[in-house]
Coordinates of C-alpha atoms in Angstrom, one line a residue:
M8 CA -20.4 21.5 -15.7
A9 CA -19.0 18.5 -15.2
R10 CA -16.3 18.0 -12.2
I11 CA -13.1 17.2 -12.8
T12 CA -12.7 15.1 -10.4
G13 CA -14.6 12.9 -9.0
S14 CA -15.5 11.6 -5.0
W15 CA -16.7 8.6 -3.5
L16 CA -19.7 10.8 -3.8
S17 CA -19.8 10.4 -7.5
G18 CA -21.0 6.7 -7.1
P19 CA -20.3 4.2 -9.7
N20 CA -20.2 6.3 -13.1
A21 CA -16.9 8.3 -11.2
A22 CA -15.1 5.0 -12.5
R23 CA -15.7 6.1 -16.1
S24 CA -13.9 8.6 -18.5
D25 CA -14.9 12.0 -19.4
D26 CA -16.6 9.7 -22.9
G27 CA -18.9 8.1 -20.9
T28 CA -16.7 4.2 -21.7
E29 CA -16.1 2.1 -17.6
Q30 CA -12.3 0.2 -18.5
S31 CA -12.5 -3.0 -19.3
Y32 CA -9.8 -4.4 -16.3
P33 CA -8.5 -2.7 -12.7
G34 CA -5.1 -0.7 -14.0
E35 CA -6.0 -0.3 -18.0
W36 CA -6.1 3.7 -17.6
L37 CA -3.2 3.3 -15.7
G38 CA -1.8 1.5 -18.2
L39 CA -1.2 -1.8 -16.5
P40 CA -1.5 -5.2 -17.9
S41 CA -4.6 -7.2 -17.6
D42 CA -2.9 -10.0 -15.7
G43 CA 0.9 -11.8 -14.9
P44 CA 3.6 -9.1 -13.5
G45 CA 2.4 -5.8 -13.1
A46 CA -0.9 -6.0 -12.7
L47 CA -3.0 -4.3 -9.8
A48 CA -2.1 -7.1 -7.5
G49 CA -5.3 -8.6 -5.6
L50 CA -6.8 -8.1 -2.4
G51 CA -5.9 -11.5 -1.0
R52 CA -2.4 -11.0 -1.8
R53 CA -1.9 -7.6 0.0
I54 CA -3.9 -9.0 3.2
A55 CA -1.3 -12.1 3.3
A56 CA 1.6 -9.8 2.7
L57 CA 0.5 -7.5 5.5
L58 CA 0.0 -10.5 7.9
I59 CA 3.0 -12.1 7.3
D60 CA 4.9 -8.9 8.3
W61 CA 2.7 -8.4 10.7
L62 CA 3.8 -11.3 12.5
M63 CA 7.5 -10.8 12.0
S64 CA 7.5 -7.6 13.1
M65 CA 5.6 -9.3 16.5
G66 CA 8.5 -11.8 16.6
I67 CA 11.3 -9.1 16.3
A68 CA 9.0 -6.7 18.8
A69 CA 9.3 -10.1 21.4
L70 CA 12.9 -10.2 21.3
I71 CA 13.7 -6.3 21.7
V72 CA 11.2 -7.3 24.8
N73 CA 12.8 -10.5 25.9
V74 CA 16.4 -9.6 25.2
F75 CA 16.1 -5.6 26.6
S76 CA 13.6 -6.4 29.4
I77 CA 12.0 -3.0 28.5
D78 CA 8.4 -2.2 30.4
Q79 CA 6.9 -1.0 27.3
S80 CA 4.0 -3.1 25.8
L81 CA 4.6 -5.5 23.4
S82 CA 1.8 -3.4 20.6
T83 CA 3.4 -0.6 20.6
I84 CA 6.9 -1.9 20.1
T85 CA 5.7 -4.3 17.7
L86 CA 3.9 -1.6 15.5
L87 CA 7.0 0.5 15.5
V88 CA 9.1 -2.8 14.2
W89 CA 6.6 -2.4 11.6
F90 CA 6.6 1.0 10.7
V91 CA 10.5 1.0 10.3
V92 CA 10.8 -1.7 8.7
G93 CA 8.0 -0.8 6.3
V94 CA 9.4 2.3 5.3
G95 CA 13.0 1.0 4.9
A96 CA 12.3 -1.9 3.0
V97 CA 9.9 0.2 0.5
S98 CA 12.4 3.2 0.5
I99 CA 15.0 0.0 -0.6
F100 CA 13.9 -2.2 -2.4
S101 CA 10.4 -1.2 -3.1
F102 CA 8.8 -4.3 -1.0
T103 CA 8.7 -5.6 2.6
P104 CA 9.1 -9.0 3.6
G105 CA 6.0 -10.2 3.5
Q106 CA 5.5 -8.4 0.1
L107 CA 8.3 -10.5 -1.6
V108 CA 6.5 -13.7 -0.2
A109 CA 3.6 -12.5 -1.7
G110 CA 5.3 -11.5 -5.1
I111 CA 4.1 -7.9 -5.0
Q112 CA 6.4 -4.7 -5.0
V113 CA 5.3 -1.1 -4.0
T114 CA 5.6 1.2 -7.8
R115 CA 5.9 4.5 -8.7
I116 CA 2.9 4.6 -11.1
D117 CA 3.8 8.7 -12.5
A118 CA 7.8 7.6 -13.5
A119 CA 10.1 4.6 -14.1
A120 CA 11.6 5.6 -10.7
R121 CA 12.0 4.0 -6.8
V122 CA 9.7 5.3 -4.6
G123 CA 12.0 7.0 -2.3
F124 CA 12.0 7.3 1.7
V125 CA 9.4 10.4 1.4
R126 CA 7.1 8.5 -0.5
A127 CA 7.2 5.3 1.7
L128 CA 7.0 7.3 4.8
V129 CA 4.2 8.9 3.8
R130 CA 2.2 5.7 2.3
T131 CA 3.2 3.4 5.4
F132 CA 1.9 6.7 7.8
F133 CA -1.2 7.1 6.4
I134 CA -1.4 2.5 6.1
L135 CA -1.2 3.1 10.0
F136 CA -4.4 4.8 10.4
V137 CA -6.0 2.0 8.1
F138 CA -9.0 4.1 6.8
P139 CA -7.3 5.2 3.7
A140 CA -5.8 1.4 3.0
V141 CA -9.5 0.4 3.2
I142 CA -10.9 2.5 1.2
S143 CA -10.3 2.0 -2.5
D144 CA -11.0 3.1 -5.6
Q145 CA -11.9 1.5 -9.4
D146 CA -8.2 0.4 -10.0
G147 CA -8.3 -1.5 -6.1
R148 CA -5.8 1.1 -5.0
G149 CA -6.2 2.5 -1.6
M150 CA -6.4 6.3 -0.5
H151 CA -2.7 6.3 0.8
D152 CA -1.5 4.5 -2.6
R153 CA -3.0 7.4 -4.8
A154 CA -1.3 9.8 -2.4
T155 CA 1.9 9.3 -2.6
G156 CA 1.0 7.9 -6.5
T157 CA 1.5 4.6 -6.3
A158 CA 0.4 1.2 -6.4
M159 CA 1.2 -2.5 -5.6
L160 CA 1.6 -4.5 -8.7
L161 CA 2.5 -8.3 -9.2
G162 CA 6.0 -8.9 -9.1
R163 CA 6.1 -12.2 -10.6

């Protein structure tokens, strides 16, 4: 009897549908186009967006530490700024500043609605641990996106 859901132990056959066919391109089974606006964002754009967001957060954290003479570590303040900006921007605009520059956005795949605060909070919380964002499925979506029913799509 076949399992309804596959796991990382299932190997490459987990990327096949029930009838044994493979998808032609990542996102096909999600109903997304193969390229252009609305297609799944590639790893390069996602890493660039994260790098831009992190560097921006480091700059803001450095200002906070210098202006308020906080004795806290710069890395801790940077992480807090990154988290707050990530949750706030994704829940309101569906993209962070880095994602805007990279031309990608976070979108729900289960409904035509905004990501919302709770999904943005859970998604960003999972990214904090890095590991869920590194493990991806056949569509290239990380565990944090699968858990929240979201995907990073090309916006332009």
